[in-house]
Amino acid sequence: MDVFKLEGKTFIPLCDILKKVGLCQTGGHAKLVIADGLVKVDNEIELRKRCKIKDGQIIEFEGQRIKVEA
């Protein structure tokens, strides 16, 4: 499992984190895979593209897991 550091921020939008960690090449691609129900946050399918991802949450997409830390 990879770790993403928030670097002083309280949250990051879901579509932005998928792009920043390299799971999606563009923000548009990230929004499409979220809308298609392919992304999970804390083991639940998340359909909100700009869902606020906070410290301690885990994102899953295409077999990759990312843990978010403050």
Tab-separated table of C-alpha atoms in Angstrom:
chain	number	residue	atom	x	y	z
A	1	MET	CA	0.000	0.000	0.000
A	2	ASP	CA	1.326	3.407	-0.989
A	3	VAL	CA	1.047	6.500	1.205
A	4	PHE	CA	0.004	9.997	0.116
A	5	LYS	CA	0.941	12.894	2.403
A	6	LEU	CA	-1.478	15.817	2.631
A	7	GLU	CA	1.447	18.171	3.353
A	8	GLY	CA	-0.363	20.548	5.702
A	9	LYS	CA	-3.727	20.480	3.933
A	10	THR	CA	-6.842	19.123	5.663
A	11	PHE	CA	-8.143	17.314	2.554
A	12	ILE	CA	-7.661	16.676	-1.159
A	13	PRO	CA	-10.429	16.111	-3.720
A	14	LEU	CA	-10.682	12.497	-4.873
A	15	CYS	CA	-10.170	13.339	-8.554
A	16	ASP	CA	-7.013	15.302	-7.698
A	17	ILE	CA	-5.392	12.529	-5.650
A	18	LEU	CA	-5.917	9.950	-8.423
A	19	LYS	CA	-4.046	12.259	-10.784
A	20	LYS	CA	-1.279	13.202	-8.303
A	21	VAL	CA	-0.382	9.605	-7.432
A	22	GLY	CA	-0.346	8.607	-11.111
A	23	LEU	CA	-3.334	6.264	-11.138
A	24	CYS	CA	-4.954	8.502	-13.778
A	25	GLN	CA	-3.082	10.546	-16.361
A	26	THR	CA	-5.504	13.478	-16.319
A	27	GLY	CA	-8.158	14.962	-14.078
A	28	GLY	CA	-10.739	14.225	-16.769
A	29	HIS	CA	-9.811	10.550	-16.770
A	30	ALA	CA	-10.023	10.521	-12.964
A	31	LYS	CA	-13.535	12.000	-13.092
A	32	LEU	CA	-14.637	9.374	-15.619
A	33	VAL	CA	-13.437	6.380	-13.592
A	34	ILE	CA	-15.054	7.822	-10.451
A	35	ALA	CA	-18.375	8.342	-12.294
A	36	ASP	CA	-18.170	4.758	-13.601
A	37	GLY	CA	-17.991	3.453	-10.011
A	38	LEU	CA	-14.459	2.099	-10.320
A	39	VAL	CA	-13.010	3.879	-7.269
A	40	LYS	CA	-13.517	2.904	-3.634
A	41	VAL	CA	-12.932	5.036	-0.558
A	42	ASP	CA	-12.765	3.073	2.702
A	43	ASN	CA	-14.155	-0.036	0.939
A	44	GLU	CA	-17.220	1.811	-0.422
A	45	ILE	CA	-17.744	2.838	-4.051
A	46	GLU	CA	-17.461	6.620	-4.255
A	47	LEU	CA	-19.248	8.476	-7.067
A	48	ARG	CA	-18.542	12.061	-5.941
A	49	LYS	CA	-15.690	13.373	-8.058
A	50	ARG	CA	-14.661	16.078	-5.606
A	51	CYS	CA	-15.215	14.032	-2.440
A	52	LYS	CA	-12.940	15.391	0.316
A	53	ILE	CA	-10.308	12.765	1.120
A	54	LYS	CA	-8.900	13.233	4.621
A	55	ASP	CA	-6.251	11.772	6.911
A	56	GLY	CA	-6.630	8.038	7.491
A	57	GLN	CA	-8.776	7.256	4.457
A	58	ILE	CA	-7.854	4.544	1.946
A	59	ILE	CA	-8.492	4.827	-1.784
A	60	GLU	CA	-8.638	1.791	-4.080
A	61	PHE	CA	-8.481	1.762	-7.871
A	62	GLU	CA	-7.355	-0.977	-10.283
A	63	GLY	CA	-5.894	-3.097	-7.495
A	64	GLN	CA	-3.840	-0.216	-6.071
A	65	ARG	CA	-4.416	1.052	-2.534
A	66	ILE	CA	-3.392	4.504	-1.328
A	67	LYS	CA	-3.482	5.504	2.328
A	68	VAL	CA	-3.808	9.232	3.025
A	69	GLU	CA	-1.830	10.674	5.919
A	70	ALA	CA	-1.574	14.170	7.380
